[in-house]
């Protein structure tokens, strides 16, 4: 199994880079943001519980998020690997993910951080807002999501860095070049 985490603020380009990675390395893509949006759109019980939190740009509780993630992983026992996108966002989620991977006799092989400044993120999302129609892209909610990342989520990085599992890639620049940088790490792991 090859298990990768793609890490970065909203608007870092995780979606674009995920698509390339899942195709090239045949990974099963798990985006907790997409899963939550699916639940809210389909008005499931879980969707009803998290709707307000998500629309406000706040983090869903670890209990709910971890349970949803676990279910998604366990639904795919045949996967040759996973690409996690938007998860973990807290150290408790990171620990839960390690335990989950261990239960599958596997582990997280690398955490790839797409490093993008707060200014760049704001500009990109302002553009995306014109193309997509995400309720949480409204400017006050957006501020919240960006500050959740730069105040809370970044604390996960030292956890992985101290274990030598963190690879930081500059997320500003040409999409092709960023892909190549990411690929250097992943191709070395995939052999
Ligand atoms: P962003 O574009 O901000 O990176 P995502 O699409 O990854 O957002 O997630 C959208 C929303 O879903 C987040 O603002 C948060 O409310 C919720 N969410 C997604 N992943 C997590 C997580 N790992 N822990 C807590 N909340 C999460």
XYZ file of N, CA and C and ligand atoms in Angstrom:
600
model
N 0.830 -1.205 0.000
C 0.000 0.000 0.000
C 0.862 1.253 0.000
N 0.353 2.271 -0.661
C 1.045 3.557 -0.648
C 0.040 4.592 -0.139
N 0.348 5.197 0.986
C -0.588 6.151 1.588
C 0.063 7.516 1.756
N -0.577 8.482 1.147
C -0.015 9.834 1.099
C -1.029 10.827 1.656
N -0.525 11.824 2.344
C -1.388 12.936 2.767
C -0.973 14.163 1.968
N -1.946 14.832 1.402
C -1.672 16.111 0.757
C -2.201 17.188 1.695
N -1.309 18.079 2.073
C -1.593 19.020 3.148
C -1.444 20.449 2.633
N -2.323 21.333 3.046
C -2.148 22.726 2.630
C -3.412 23.516 2.894
N -3.314 24.841 2.857
C -4.483 25.686 3.142
C -5.529 25.579 2.046
N -6.749 26.084 2.305
C -7.746 26.134 1.249
C -7.142 26.897 0.078
N -7.357 26.407 -1.110
C -6.840 27.122 -2.284
C -5.384 26.839 -2.592
N -4.785 25.854 -1.916
C -3.363 25.562 -2.160
C -3.146 24.795 -3.452
N -4.221 24.220 -3.975
C -4.074 23.411 -5.187
C -4.128 21.925 -4.882
N -4.661 21.580 -3.731
C -4.730 20.164 -3.338
C -5.607 19.373 -4.313
N -6.707 19.976 -4.726
C -7.626 19.292 -5.642
C -6.940 18.941 -6.963
N -6.291 19.938 -7.542
C -5.600 19.743 -8.830
C -4.523 18.681 -8.717
N -3.721 18.787 -7.688
C -2.604 17.844 -7.546
C -3.099 16.451 -7.160
N -4.184 16.381 -6.400
C -4.755 15.083 -6.026
C -5.148 14.294 -7.259
N -5.822 14.996 -8.187
C -6.301 14.311 -9.388
C -5.166 13.631 -10.123
N -4.042 14.315 -10.217
C -2.894 13.738 -10.930
C -2.338 12.531 -10.196
N -2.217 12.681 -8.888
C -1.623 11.599 -8.095
C -2.476 10.335 -8.086
N -3.776 10.517 -7.924
C -4.625 9.312 -7.833
C -4.584 8.538 -9.142
N -4.512 9.284 -10.234
C -4.470 8.610 -11.531
C -3.143 7.893 -11.732
N -2.076 8.615 -11.496
C -0.754 8.017 -11.762
C -0.439 6.835 -10.845
N -0.828 6.935 -9.587
C -0.422 5.889 -8.634
C -1.585 5.001 -8.195
N -2.719 5.178 -8.872
C -3.873 4.338 -8.580
C -4.246 4.372 -7.080
N -4.380 5.587 -6.574
C -4.717 5.750 -5.152
C -6.209 6.054 -5.021
N -6.764 5.673 -3.912
C -8.160 6.012 -3.640
C -8.177 7.357 -2.919
N -8.873 8.312 -3.504
C -8.860 9.689 -2.997
C -9.912 9.880 -1.893
N -9.475 10.316 -0.743
C -10.440 10.639 0.314
C -10.280 12.100 0.710
N -11.267 12.899 0.340
C -11.285 14.306 0.747
C -12.400 14.460 1.771
N -12.038 14.770 2.999
C -13.084 14.895 4.028
C -14.020 16.068 3.711
N -13.490 17.113 3.072
C -14.340 18.243 2.665
C -15.399 17.771 1.665
N -14.968 16.987 0.656
C -15.919 16.469 -0.339
C -16.944 15.545 0.330
N -16.480 14.718 1.261
C -17.409 13.805 1.940
C -18.453 14.587 2.726
N -17.992 15.606 3.460
C -18.949 16.429 4.214
C -19.930 17.136 3.282
N -19.401 17.630 2.159
C -20.308 18.312 1.210
C -21.332 17.337 0.632
N -20.903 16.087 0.391
C -21.830 15.072 -0.119
C -22.957 14.842 0.905
N -22.567 14.734 2.167
C -23.568 14.490 3.218
C -24.533 15.670 3.363
N -24.018 16.883 3.273
C -24.933 18.027 3.437
C -25.849 18.134 2.227
N -25.298 17.906 1.044
C -26.107 17.988 -0.188
C -27.216 16.940 -0.173
N -26.895 15.756 0.315
C -27.885 14.674 0.328
C -28.707 14.635 1.610
N -28.470 15.642 2.438
C -29.256 15.814 3.651
C -29.307 14.553 4.517
N -28.165 13.892 4.656
C -28.095 12.706 5.526
C -28.110 13.179 6.981
N -28.214 12.218 7.886
C -28.216 12.569 9.303
C -26.905 13.279 9.675
N -25.810 12.724 9.160
C -24.507 13.353 9.403
C -24.468 14.757 8.796
N -25.006 14.858 7.580
C -25.049 16.147 6.899
C -25.774 17.198 7.720
N -26.888 16.781 8.309
C -27.661 17.730 9.124
C -26.882 18.176 10.357
N -26.098 17.245 10.888
C -25.327 17.585 12.098
C -24.201 18.570 11.820
N -23.601 18.476 10.618
C -22.399 19.286 10.371
C -22.643 20.520 9.504
N -23.835 20.611 8.948
C -24.122 21.656 7.966
C -23.721 23.070 8.424
N -24.185 23.403 9.622
C -23.945 24.759 10.091
C -22.452 25.032 10.316
N -21.781 24.031 10.880
C -20.341 24.162 11.159
C -19.587 24.412 9.858
N -19.891 23.598 8.848
C -19.196 23.727 7.566
C -19.502 25.056 6.903
N -20.779 25.422 6.905
C -21.141 26.692 6.275
C -20.475 27.881 6.963
N -20.141 27.709 8.247
C -19.459 28.797 8.953
C -17.948 28.742 8.803
N -17.454 27.708 8.126
C -16.009 27.611 7.904
C -15.233 27.105 9.111
N -15.975 26.541 10.082
C -15.286 26.011 11.274
C -14.937 24.550 11.083
N -14.078 24.012 11.967
C -13.730 22.601 11.878
C -14.807 21.750 12.536
N -15.137 20.641 11.878
C -16.055 19.667 12.464
C -15.288 18.956 13.590
N -16.010 18.447 14.585
C -15.322 17.817 15.722
C -14.526 16.589 15.270
N -13.477 16.295 16.030
C -12.640 15.138 15.703
C -13.448 13.848 15.686
N -14.325 13.662 16.663
C -15.107 12.417 16.745
C -15.845 12.133 15.446
N -16.572 13.138 15.001
C -17.379 12.969 13.785
C -16.478 12.743 12.569
N -15.432 13.559 12.478
C -14.571 13.498 11.289
C -13.833 12.165 11.219
N -13.293 11.741 12.351
C -12.525 10.487 12.380
C -13.435 9.299 12.045
N -14.649 9.301 12.600
C -15.574 8.190 12.328
C -15.912 8.124 10.836
N -16.135 9.278 10.235
C -16.475 9.306 8.805
C -15.301 8.813 7.959
N -14.109 9.253 8.326
C -12.893 8.871 7.596
C -12.654 7.362 7.695
N -12.819 6.864 8.906
C -12.582 5.445 9.163
C -13.529 4.596 8.308
N -14.777 5.021 8.281
C -15.770 4.287 7.500
C -15.391 4.260 6.017
N -14.925 5.396 5.530
C -14.564 5.491 4.109
C -13.360 4.602 3.781
N -12.395 4.564 4.683
C -11.216 3.702 4.468
C -11.656 2.244 4.502
N -12.464 1.895 5.493
C -12.842 0.486 5.667
C -13.788 -0.016 4.575
N -14.427 0.932 3.884
C -15.298 0.571 2.763
C -14.487 0.155 1.539
N -13.196 0.413 1.589
C -12.345 0.171 0.418
C -11.164 -0.748 0.709
N -11.453 -1.978 1.128
C -10.369 -2.874 1.527
C -9.454 -3.278 0.363
N -9.951 -3.103 -0.867
C -9.142 -3.515 -2.021
C -8.190 -2.417 -2.488
N -8.287 -1.233 -1.897
C -7.483 -0.113 -2.401
C -5.992 -0.420 -2.323
N -5.269 0.022 -3.367
C -3.824 -0.224 -3.336
C -3.105 0.905 -2.592
N -3.881 1.901 -2.198
C -3.321 2.997 -1.422
C -4.349 4.118 -1.325
N -4.086 5.048 -0.427
C -5.024 6.158 -0.231
C -4.310 7.495 -0.363
N -5.034 8.454 -0.893
C -4.542 9.827 -0.864
C -5.499 10.616 0.029
N -4.998 11.092 1.135
C -5.827 11.851 2.069
C -5.677 13.337 1.793
N -6.817 13.996 1.701
C -6.830 15.411 1.302
C -7.789 16.136 2.258
N -7.240 17.061 3.037
C -8.088 17.760 4.022
C -8.173 17.023 5.347
N -7.412 15.980 5.477
C -7.364 15.172 6.701
C -5.956 14.638 6.849
N -5.330 14.702 8.014
C -5.821 15.230 9.280
C -5.682 16.747 9.383
N -6.519 17.335 10.202
C -6.445 18.770 10.458
C -6.105 19.055 11.918
N -6.024 18.022 12.734
C -5.611 18.190 14.131
C -4.656 17.037 14.460
N -3.887 17.215 15.540
C -2.954 16.148 15.931
C -3.733 14.888 16.328
N -4.877 15.057 16.985
C -5.678 13.874 17.334
C -6.125 13.113 16.084
N -6.466 13.848 15.048
C -6.836 13.174 13.790
C -5.619 12.453 13.209
N -4.448 13.062 13.320
C -3.227 12.442 12.783
C -2.930 11.133 13.516
N -3.111 11.145 14.833
C -2.858 9.940 15.630
C -3.883 8.855 15.273
N -5.138 9.278 15.130
C -6.188 8.313 14.760
C -5.882 7.693 13.396
N -5.357 8.496 12.492
C -5.038 7.983 11.151
C -3.892 6.977 11.218
N -2.887 7.273 12.019
C -1.782 6.307 12.198
C -2.313 4.984 12.737
N -3.191 5.059 13.709
C -3.753 3.831 14.290
C -4.568 3.051 13.259
N -5.323 3.793 12.470
C -6.139 3.150 11.440
C -5.252 2.439 10.406
N -4.188 3.124 9.986
C -3.281 2.522 9.004
C -2.584 1.297 9.598
N -2.266 1.398 10.870
C -1.615 0.258 11.534
C -2.561 -0.950 11.570
N -3.839 -0.676 11.765
C -4.808 -1.781 11.790
C -4.902 -2.458 10.425
N -4.438 -1.765 9.376
C -4.424 -2.359 8.031
C -3.024 -2.873 7.702
N -2.181 -2.963 8.731
C -0.779 -3.364 8.545
C -0.046 -2.432 7.603
N -0.396 -1.169 7.667
C 0.256 -0.217 6.785
C 0.612 1.045 7.569
N 0.920 2.104 6.847
C 1.280 3.362 7.516
C 1.108 4.518 6.528
N 1.319 5.717 7.026
C 1.354 6.896 6.153
C 2.806 7.051 5.700
N 3.013 7.022 4.392
C 4.388 7.026 3.889
C 4.962 8.422 3.731
N 4.119 9.377 3.405
C 4.625 10.751 3.304
C 3.490 11.750 3.458
N 3.867 12.895 3.981
C 2.933 14.008 4.102
C 3.507 15.118 3.233
N 2.771 15.477 2.198
C 3.282 16.500 1.289
C 2.557 17.813 1.566
N 3.321 18.763 2.008
C 2.747 20.086 2.313
C 2.904 20.992 1.103
N 1.789 21.493 0.606
C 1.844 22.492 -0.464
C 1.887 23.850 0.221
N 3.046 24.479 0.168
C 3.217 25.715 0.925
C 2.804 26.926 0.094
N 1.814 27.641 0.606
C 1.287 28.817 -0.093
C 1.013 29.889 0.963
N 1.323 31.136 0.637
C 1.114 32.199 1.626
C -0.373 32.534 1.769
N -0.673 33.193 2.868
C -2.054 33.567 3.134
C -2.584 34.529 2.046
N -1.744 35.445 1.614
C -2.146 36.402 0.568
C -2.523 35.708 -0.725
N -1.666 34.773 -1.131
C -1.897 34.041 -2.381
C -3.215 33.249 -2.305
N -3.431 32.634 -1.138
C -4.644 31.847 -0.927
C -5.892 32.724 -1.090
N -5.847 33.895 -0.512
C -7.002 34.799 -0.608
C -7.289 35.191 -2.058
N -6.242 35.479 -2.796
C -6.430 35.859 -4.206
C -7.009 34.700 -5.009
N -6.478 33.502 -4.777
C -6.950 32.346 -5.544
C -8.415 32.046 -5.257
N -8.784 32.133 -3.988
C -10.166 31.768 -3.659
C -11.137 32.815 -4.171
N -10.693 34.054 -4.209
C -11.555 35.104 -4.775
C -11.867 34.761 -6.231
N -10.885 34.236 -6.935
C -11.101 33.830 -8.337
C -12.019 32.625 -8.424
N -11.742 31.630 -7.562
C -12.514 30.386 -7.612
C -14.007 30.649 -7.344
N -14.226 31.648 -6.491
C -15.593 31.988 -6.101
C -16.452 32.318 -7.319
N -15.805 32.911 -8.332
C -16.561 33.277 -9.527
C -16.914 32.050 -10.373
N -16.158 30.967 -10.188
C -16.371 29.764 -11.005
C -17.258 28.742 -10.308
N -17.010 28.538 -9.010
C -17.788 27.551 -8.265
C -18.762 28.315 -7.381
N -19.656 27.581 -6.753
C -20.595 28.293 -5.904
C -20.651 27.651 -4.520
N -19.546 27.764 -3.786
C -19.504 27.149 -2.456
C -19.967 28.142 -1.419
N -20.964 27.744 -0.618
C -21.478 28.679 0.400
C -20.365 29.139 1.331
N -19.382 28.225 1.579
C -18.338 28.601 2.523
C -17.238 29.442 1.866
N -17.407 29.818 0.585
C -16.471 30.750 -0.041
C -16.908 32.212 0.148
N -18.060 32.448 0.785
C -18.470 33.823 1.089
C -17.406 34.443 1.989
N -17.141 35.750 1.847
C -15.897 36.265 2.409
C -15.710 36.110 3.923
N -16.779 36.257 4.723
C -16.563 36.091 6.164
C -16.256 34.631 6.520
N -16.912 33.700 5.815
C -16.684 32.273 6.055
C -15.295 31.887 5.572
N -14.907 32.517 4.500
C -13.597 32.254 3.933
C -12.499 32.677 4.900
N -12.683 33.832 5.486
C -11.734 34.305 6.502
C -11.591 33.274 7.591
N -12.725 32.724 7.984
C -12.728 31.738 9.057
C -11.935 30.496 8.641
N -12.201 29.997 7.412
C -11.508 28.791 6.947
C -10.013 29.014 6.859
N -9.643 30.185 6.355
C -8.211 30.462 6.230
C -7.583 30.575 7.610
N -8.265 31.246 8.539
C -7.666 31.372 9.870
C -7.670 30.037 10.614
N -8.660 29.187 10.369
C -8.636 27.841 10.976
C -7.364 27.115 10.528
N -7.030 27.277 9.256
C -5.821 26.596 8.762
C -4.567 27.185 9.405
N -4.409 28.517 9.304
C -3.152 29.110 9.768
C -3.046 29.144 11.301
N -4.169 29.039 12.016
C -4.107 29.013 13.489
C -4.130 27.614 14.073
N -4.879 26.714 13.459
C -5.053 25.387 14.067
C -4.368 24.280 13.266
N -4.751 24.167 11.996
C -4.317 23.005 11.206
C -2.796 22.922 11.076
N -2.124 24.077 10.952
C -0.648 24.042 10.796
C 0.057 23.326 11.949
N -0.598 23.217 13.111
C 0.042 22.544 14.249
C 0.250 21.051 14.018
N -0.371 20.548 12.966
C -0.155 19.131 12.634
C 1.232 18.947 11.999
N 1.740 19.990 11.357
C 3.004 19.855 10.623
C 4.185 19.435 11.498
N 4.400 20.043 12.665
C 5.525 19.609 13.502
C 5.425 18.143 13.931
N 4.186 17.658 14.067
C 3.974 16.253 14.431
C 4.641 15.348 13.390
N 4.410 15.645 12.117
C 4.991 14.818 11.055
C 6.465 15.138 10.833
N 6.815 16.408 11.006
C 8.205 16.809 10.779
C 9.125 16.102 11.768
N 8.690 16.036 13.018
C 9.531 15.416 14.042
C 9.735 13.925 13.767
N 8.851 13.365 12.956
C 9.003 11.938 12.621
C 9.585 11.758 11.227
N 10.081 12.857 10.654
C 10.700 12.796 9.330
C 9.759 12.348 8.227
N 8.508 12.668 8.365
C 7.570 12.234 7.328
C 7.068 13.403 6.478
N 7.576 14.600 6.779
C 7.062 15.794 6.094
C 7.943 16.218 4.926
N 7.298 16.438 3.785
C 7.998 16.975 2.622
C 7.271 18.258 2.226
N 8.007 19.362 2.176
C 7.367 20.631 1.840
C 7.681 21.010 0.396
N 6.619 21.328 -0.345
C 6.772 21.700 -1.751
C 6.212 23.105 -1.910
N 6.931 23.941 -2.661
C 6.441 25.296 -2.900
C 5.186 25.218 -3.792
N 4.067 25.684 -3.268
C 2.799 25.580 -3.991
C 2.511 26.776 -4.875
N 3.482 27.667 -4.997
C 3.282 28.838 -5.851
C 4.124 28.658 -7.107
N 3.481 28.835 -8.257
C 4.207 28.687 -9.518
C 3.421 27.821 -10.481
N 4.117 27.357 -11.476
C 3.511 26.594 -12.553
C 2.992 25.236 -12.060
N 1.761 24.898 -12.404
C 1.134 23.651 -11.937
C 1.973 22.427 -12.315
N 2.498 22.446 -13.552
C 3.330 21.312 -14.014
C 4.559 21.134 -13.133
N 5.217 22.251 -12.830
C 6.437 22.160 -12.013
C 6.130 21.667 -10.607
N 5.004 22.117 -10.068
C 4.611 21.677 -8.725
C 4.349 20.167 -8.755
N 3.660 19.705 -9.796
C 3.402 18.270 -9.943
C 4.706 17.492 -9.980
N 5.667 18.018 -10.729
C 6.966 17.316 -10.845
C 7.647 17.211 -9.487
N 7.592 18.308 -8.734
C 8.205 18.303 -7.397
C 7.561 17.234 -6.514
N 6.236 17.197 -6.533
C 5.499 16.224 -5.723
C 5.861 14.813 -6.172
N 5.946 14.670 -7.483
C 6.204 13.355 -8.050
C 7.574 12.807 -7.646
N 8.522 13.689 -7.432
C 9.860 13.235 -7.013
C 9.743 12.432 -5.726
N 8.953 12.958 -4.796
C 8.764 12.265 -3.522
C 7.979 10.988 -3.688
N 6.848 11.096 -4.406
C 5.955 9.932 -4.481
C 6.599 8.813 -5.295
N 7.285 9.151 -6.378
C 7.869 8.077 -7.199
C 8.955 7.336 -6.423
N 9.652 8.039 -5.560
C 10.689 7.374 -4.751
C 10.053 6.389 -3.760
N 8.846 6.702 -3.323
C 8.160 5.817 -2.352
C 7.497 4.627 -3.051
N 7.118 4.861 -4.305
C 6.315 3.847 -5.004
C 7.142 2.683 -5.536
N 8.465 2.791 -5.463
C 9.292 1.691 -6.026
C 9.295 0.469 -5.120
P -10.959 23.936 2.326
O -11.328 24.393 0.965
O -11.170 24.964 3.376
O -9.621 23.243 2.357
P -12.379 21.400 2.563
O -13.093 21.240 1.270
O -11.209 20.511 2.810
O -12.037 22.910 2.764
O -13.389 21.223 3.808
C -14.558 21.991 3.878
C -15.049 22.037 5.325
O -15.268 20.697 5.809
C -14.057 22.636 6.323
O -14.144 24.042 6.376
C -14.538 21.979 7.630
O -15.708 22.576 8.102
C -14.907 20.574 7.178
N -13.753 19.642 7.273
C -13.128 19.022 6.241
N -12.144 18.218 6.663
C -12.128 18.336 8.019
C -11.320 17.770 9.047
N -10.325 16.919 8.762
N -11.577 18.113 10.332
C -12.568 18.958 10.627
N -13.353 19.544 9.718
C -13.155 19.242 8.422
